């Protein structure tokens, strides 16, 4: 079985198209996981991309566009490994809004969490998220 990071990294650089045109690859992530109502690359697609990657790797995934839905997928882990799901809150810890990506590691001072994910700067990329916004890590299970 190929590792989820293999699938995610193969998509690095896929990005939204500014204006009325849409990146069909990004729309395809949603279609492939059964979210037929998504027809543009403007819909937040953090969780959609994660679900697409998990599906490719034959791992469990939520059929949801909400990043925080990943808090209920797989098993929680306090010792994350590269490729585990990492979930963050956005705007407020009490908000429904969040971000999800694949854990890569911590910065030297532990203040940032590096992750590979979709819709980071409107593209599939590696970014550093604030560790203070961390909600949790999840180890995904085979489907």
PDB file of N, CA and C in Angstrom, residues 15-72:
ATOM      1  N   UNK A  15      -3.292  24.469  -8.003  1.00  0.00           N
ATOM      2  CA  UNK A  15      -3.799  25.699  -7.390  1.00  0.00           C
ATOM      3  C   UNK A  15      -5.086  26.173  -8.039  1.00  0.00           C
ATOM      4  N   UNK A  16      -5.788  26.989  -7.269  1.00  0.00           N
ATOM      5  CA  UNK A  16      -7.028  27.585  -7.741  1.00  0.00           C
ATOM      6  C   UNK A  16      -6.745  28.502  -8.927  1.00  0.00           C
ATOM      7  N   UNK A  17      -7.743  28.658  -9.779  1.00  0.00           N
ATOM      8  CA  UNK A  17      -7.659  29.585 -10.901  1.00  0.00           C
ATOM      9  C   UNK A  17      -8.471  30.816 -10.518  1.00  0.00           C
ATOM     10  N   UNK A  18      -7.841  31.974 -10.578  1.00  0.00           N
ATOM     11  CA  UNK A  18      -8.511  33.216 -10.222  1.00  0.00           C
ATOM     12  C   UNK A  18      -9.577  33.531 -11.276  1.00  0.00           C
ATOM     13  N   UNK A  19     -10.748  33.965 -10.817  1.00  0.00           N
ATOM     14  CA  UNK A  19     -11.814  34.344 -11.737  1.00  0.00           C
ATOM     15  C   UNK A  19     -12.862  33.253 -11.886  1.00  0.00           C
ATOM     16  N   UNK A  20     -13.646  33.334 -12.943  1.00  0.00           N
ATOM     17  CA  UNK A  20     -14.782  32.428 -13.099  1.00  0.00           C
ATOM     18  C   UNK A  20     -14.400  31.002 -13.523  1.00  0.00           C
ATOM     19  N   UNK A  21     -13.173  30.804 -13.987  1.00  0.00           N
ATOM     20  CA  UNK A  21     -12.725  29.470 -14.369  1.00  0.00           C
ATOM     21  C   UNK A  21     -12.291  28.717 -13.116  1.00  0.00           C
ATOM     22  N   UNK A  22     -12.358  27.380 -13.148  1.00  0.00           N
ATOM     23  CA  UNK A  22     -12.019  26.572 -11.978  1.00  0.00           C
ATOM     24  C   UNK A  22     -11.049  25.459 -12.355  1.00  0.00           C
ATOM     25  N   UNK A  23     -10.153  25.124 -11.441  1.00  0.00           N
ATOM     26  CA  UNK A  23      -9.215  24.036 -11.659  1.00  0.00           C
ATOM     27  C   UNK A  23      -9.990  22.723 -11.552  1.00  0.00           C
ATOM     28  N   UNK A  24     -10.087  22.033 -12.661  1.00  0.00           N
ATOM     29  CA  UNK A  24     -10.874  20.793 -12.705  1.00  0.00           C
ATOM     30  C   UNK A  24     -10.281  19.692 -11.828  1.00  0.00           C
ATOM     31  N   UNK A  25      -8.982  19.732 -11.580  1.00  0.00           N
ATOM     32  CA  UNK A  25      -8.376  18.742 -10.690  1.00  0.00           C
ATOM     33  C   UNK A  25      -8.894  18.934  -9.273  1.00  0.00           C
ATOM     34  N   UNK A  26      -8.977  20.183  -8.825  1.00  0.00           N
ATOM     35  CA  UNK A  26      -9.483  20.469  -7.477  1.00  0.00           C
ATOM     36  C   UNK A  26     -10.955  20.087  -7.375  1.00  0.00           C
ATOM     37  N   UNK A  27     -11.746  20.447  -8.369  1.00  0.00           N
ATOM     38  CA  UNK A  27     -13.161  20.054  -8.386  1.00  0.00           C
ATOM     39  C   UNK A  27     -13.253  18.526  -8.390  1.00  0.00           C
ATOM     40  N   UNK A  28     -12.335  17.883  -9.102  1.00  0.00           N
ATOM     41  CA  UNK A  28     -12.316  16.425  -9.170  1.00  0.00           C
ATOM     42  C   UNK A  28     -12.059  15.747  -7.835  1.00  0.00           C
ATOM     43  N   UNK A  29     -11.276  16.383  -6.952  1.00  0.00           N
ATOM     44  CA  UNK A  29     -11.075  15.808  -5.614  1.00  0.00           C
ATOM     45  C   UNK A  29     -12.423  15.613  -4.934  1.00  0.00           C
ATOM     46  N   UNK A  30     -13.271  16.635  -5.003  1.00  0.00           N
ATOM     47  CA  UNK A  30     -14.589  16.578  -4.357  1.00  0.00           C
ATOM     48  C   UNK A  30     -15.478  15.537  -5.025  1.00  0.00           C
ATOM     49  N   UNK A  31     -15.497  15.542  -6.345  1.00  0.00           N
ATOM     50  CA  UNK A  31     -16.336  14.592  -7.076  1.00  0.00           C
ATOM     51  C   UNK A  31     -15.930  13.154  -6.750  1.00  0.00           C
ATOM     52  N   UNK A  32     -14.628  12.918  -6.656  1.00  0.00           N
ATOM     53  CA  UNK A  32     -14.106  11.572  -6.420  1.00  0.00           C
ATOM     54  C   UNK A  32     -14.493  11.024  -5.050  1.00  0.00           C
ATOM     55  N   UNK A  33     -14.683  11.892  -4.070  1.00  0.00           N
ATOM     56  CA  UNK A  33     -15.078  11.404  -2.733  1.00  0.00           C
ATOM     57  C   UNK A  33     -16.584  11.492  -2.519  1.00  0.00           C
ATOM     58  N   UNK A  34     -17.326  11.868  -3.567  1.00  0.00           N
ATOM     59  CA  UNK A  34     -18.780  11.859  -3.489  1.00  0.00           C
ATOM     60  C   UNK A  34     -19.426  13.160  -3.071  1.00  0.00           C
ATOM     61  N   UNK A  35     -18.685  14.267  -3.092  1.00  0.00           N
ATOM     62  CA  UNK A  35     -19.279  15.565  -2.769  1.00  0.00           C
ATOM     63  C   UNK A  35     -19.680  16.251  -4.081  1.00  0.00           C
ATOM     64  N   UNK A  36     -20.751  15.742  -4.678  1.00  0.00           N
ATOM     65  CA  UNK A  36     -21.189  16.200  -5.997  1.00  0.00           C
ATOM     66  C   UNK A  36     -21.658  17.649  -6.016  1.00  0.00           C
ATOM     67  N   UNK A  37     -21.960  18.213  -4.877  1.00  0.00           N
ATOM     68  CA  UNK A  37     -22.433  19.598  -4.821  1.00  0.00           C
ATOM     69  C   UNK A  37     -21.296  20.605  -5.020  1.00  0.00           C
ATOM     70  N   UNK A  38     -20.034  20.156  -4.934  1.00  0.00           N
ATOM     71  CA  UNK A  38     -18.899  21.054  -5.146  1.00  0.00           C
ATOM     72  C   UNK A  38     -18.634  21.151  -6.651  1.00  0.00           C
ATOM     73  N   UNK A  39     -18.706  22.376  -7.182  1.00  0.00           N
ATOM     74  CA  UNK A  39     -18.506  22.555  -8.624  1.00  0.00           C
ATOM     75  C   UNK A  39     -17.502  23.665  -8.938  1.00  0.00           C
ATOM     76  N   UNK A  40     -16.776  24.120  -7.905  1.00  0.00           N
ATOM     77  CA  UNK A  40     -15.811  25.198  -8.128  1.00  0.00           C
ATOM     78  C   UNK A  40     -14.611  25.015  -7.213  1.00  0.00           C
ATOM     79  N   UNK A  41     -13.567  25.813  -7.466  1.00  0.00           N
ATOM     80  CA  UNK A  41     -12.383  25.743  -6.608  1.00  0.00           C
ATOM     81  C   UNK A  41     -12.379  26.851  -5.562  1.00  0.00           C
ATOM     82  N   UNK A  42     -13.535  27.486  -5.376  1.00  0.00           N
ATOM     83  CA  UNK A  42     -13.695  28.535  -4.355  1.00  0.00           C
ATOM     84  C   UNK A  42     -14.171  27.949  -3.025  1.00  0.00           C
ATOM     85  N   UNK A  43     -14.852  26.804  -3.077  1.00  0.00           N
ATOM     86  CA  UNK A  43     -15.300  26.124  -1.865  1.00  0.00           C
ATOM     87  C   UNK A  43     -14.066  25.734  -1.059  1.00  0.00           C
ATOM     88  N   UNK A  44     -14.027  26.017   0.255  1.00  0.00           N
ATOM     89  CA  UNK A  44     -12.864  25.600   1.047  1.00  0.00           C
ATOM     90  C   UNK A  44     -12.615  24.092   0.850  1.00  0.00           C
ATOM     91  N   UNK A  45     -11.411  23.751   0.485  1.00  0.00           N
ATOM     92  CA  UNK A  45     -11.129  22.362   0.103  1.00  0.00           C
ATOM     93  C   UNK A  45     -10.017  21.688   0.897  1.00  0.00           C
ATOM     94  N   UNK A  46      -9.722  22.206   2.100  1.00  0.00           N
ATOM     95  CA  UNK A  46      -8.723  21.556   2.969  1.00  0.00           C
ATOM     96  C   UNK A  46      -9.103  20.090   3.198  1.00  0.00           C
ATOM     97  N   UNK A  47     -10.320  19.896   3.720  1.00  0.00           N
ATOM     98  CA  UNK A  47     -10.784  18.553   4.081  1.00  0.00           C
ATOM     99  C   UNK A  47     -11.037  17.699   2.850  1.00  0.00           C
ATOM    100  N   UNK A  48     -11.499  18.319   1.784  1.00  0.00           N
ATOM    101  CA  UNK A  48     -11.755  17.592   0.534  1.00  0.00           C
ATOM    102  C   UNK A  48     -10.455  16.976   0.025  1.00  0.00           C
ATOM    103  N   UNK A  49      -9.400  17.769   0.003  1.00  0.00           N
ATOM    104  CA  UNK A  49      -8.110  17.256  -0.462  1.00  0.00           C
ATOM    105  C   UNK A  49      -7.625  16.120   0.442  1.00  0.00           C
ATOM    106  N   UNK A  50      -7.748  16.287   1.749  1.00  0.00           N
ATOM    107  CA  UNK A  50      -7.328  15.241   2.684  1.00  0.00           C
ATOM    108  C   UNK A  50      -8.096  13.952   2.437  1.00  0.00           C
ATOM    109  N   UNK A  51      -9.409  14.069   2.241  1.00  0.00           N
ATOM    110  CA  UNK A  51     -10.221  12.873   1.997  1.00  0.00           C
ATOM    111  C   UNK A  51      -9.810  12.199   0.692  1.00  0.00           C
ATOM    112  N   UNK A  52      -9.533  13.006  -0.321  1.00  0.00           N
ATOM    113  CA  UNK A  52      -9.092  12.441  -1.601  1.00  0.00           C
ATOM    114  C   UNK A  52      -7.794  11.664  -1.410  1.00  0.00           C
ATOM    115  N   UNK A  53      -6.832  12.252  -0.683  1.00  0.00           N
ATOM    116  CA  UNK A  53      -5.554  11.574  -0.436  1.00  0.00           C
ATOM    117  C   UNK A  53      -5.761  10.274   0.336  1.00  0.00           C
ATOM    118  N   UNK A  54      -6.590  10.324   1.360  1.00  0.00           N
ATOM    119  CA  UNK A  54      -6.863   9.122   2.160  1.00  0.00           C
ATOM    120  C   UNK A  54      -7.517   8.039   1.306  1.00  0.00           C
ATOM    121  N   UNK A  55      -8.431   8.432   0.456  1.00  0.00           N
ATOM    122  CA  UNK A  55      -9.083   7.459  -0.426  1.00  0.00           C
ATOM    123  C   UNK A  55      -8.064   6.788  -1.333  1.00  0.00           C
ATOM    124  N   UNK A  56      -7.147   7.580  -1.909  1.00  0.00           N
ATOM    125  CA  UNK A  56      -6.114   7.025  -2.786  1.00  0.00           C
ATOM    126  C   UNK A  56      -5.242   6.026  -2.040  1.00  0.00           C
ATOM    127  N   UNK A  57      -4.969   6.294  -0.764  1.00  0.00           N
ATOM    128  CA  UNK A  57      -4.113   5.436   0.060  1.00  0.00           C
ATOM    129  C   UNK A  57      -4.897   4.320   0.746  1.00  0.00           C
ATOM    130  N   UNK A  58      -6.190   4.210   0.414  1.00  0.00           N
ATOM    131  CA  UNK A  58      -7.065   3.184   0.989  1.00  0.00           C
ATOM    132  C   UNK A  58      -7.155   3.285   2.516  1.00  0.00           C
ATOM    133  N   UNK A  59      -7.255   4.544   2.976  1.00  0.00           N
ATOM    134  CA  UNK A  59      -7.415   4.824   4.400  1.00  0.00           C
ATOM    135  C   UNK A  59      -8.802   5.398   4.654  1.00  0.00           C
ATOM    136  N   UNK A  60      -9.228   5.361   5.895  1.00  0.00           N
ATOM    137  CA  UNK A  60     -10.533   5.913   6.270  1.00  0.00           C
ATOM    138  C   UNK A  60     -10.528   7.428   6.113  1.00  0.00           C
ATOM    139  N   UNK A  61     -11.702   7.975   5.813  1.00  0.00           N
ATOM    140  CA  UNK A  61     -11.832   9.428   5.669  1.00  0.00           C
ATOM    141  C   UNK A  61     -13.284   9.830   5.848  1.00  0.00           C
ATOM    142  N   UNK A  62     -13.521  11.053   6.325  1.00  0.00           N
ATOM    143  CA  UNK A  62     -14.898  11.536   6.429  1.00  0.00           C
ATOM    144  C   UNK A  62     -15.365  12.058   5.067  1.00  0.00           C
ATOM    145  N   UNK A  63     -16.610  11.852   4.776  1.00  0.00           N
ATOM    146  CA  UNK A  63     -17.186  12.378   3.535  1.00  0.00           C
ATOM    147  C   UNK A  63     -17.782  13.738   3.877  1.00  0.00           C
ATOM    148  N   UNK A  64     -16.876  14.717   4.081  1.00  0.00           N
ATOM    149  CA  UNK A  64     -17.281  16.034   4.540  1.00  0.00           C
ATOM    150  C   UNK A  64     -16.288  17.078   4.045  1.00  0.00           C
ATOM    151  N   UNK A  65     -16.777  18.284   3.849  1.00  0.00           N
ATOM    152  CA  UNK A  65     -15.907  19.400   3.474  1.00  0.00           C
ATOM    153  C   UNK A  65     -15.438  20.170   4.709  1.00  0.00           C
ATOM    154  N   UNK A  66     -15.854  19.750   5.897  1.00  0.00           N
ATOM    155  CA  UNK A  66     -15.466  20.441   7.130  1.00  0.00           C
ATOM    156  C   UNK A  66     -14.176  19.856   7.697  1.00  0.00           C
ATOM    157  N   UNK A  67     -13.182  20.704   7.883  1.00  0.00           N
ATOM    158  CA  UNK A  67     -11.890  20.255   8.384  1.00  0.00           C
ATOM    159  C   UNK A  67     -12.005  19.589   9.754  1.00  0.00           C
ATOM    160  N   UNK A  68     -12.874  20.114  10.597  1.00  0.00           N
ATOM    161  CA  UNK A  68     -12.986  19.558  11.956  1.00  0.00           C
ATOM    162  C   UNK A  68     -13.627  18.173  11.973  1.00  0.00           C
ATOM    163  N   UNK A  69     -14.213  17.745  10.860  1.00  0.00           N
ATOM    164  CA  UNK A  69     -14.753  16.388  10.806  1.00  0.00           C
ATOM    165  C   UNK A  69     -13.629  15.360  10.959  1.00  0.00           C
ATOM    166  N   UNK A  70     -12.397  15.776  10.687  1.00  0.00           N
ATOM    167  CA  UNK A  70     -11.252  14.878  10.839  1.00  0.00           C
ATOM    168  C   UNK A  70     -10.939  14.567  12.298  1.00  0.00           C
ATOM    169  N   UNK A  71     -11.513  15.321  13.224  1.00  0.00           N
ATOM    170  CA  UNK A  71     -11.311  15.047  14.655  1.00  0.00           C
ATOM    171  C   UNK A  71     -11.983  13.739  15.075  1.00  0.00           C
ATOM    172  N   UNK A  72     -12.804  13.173  14.194  1.00  0.00           N
ATOM    173  CA  UNK A  72     -13.531  11.943  14.519  1.00  0.00           C
ATOM    174  C   UNK A  72     -13.098  10.783  13.634  1.00  0.00           C
TER     175      UNK A  72
END
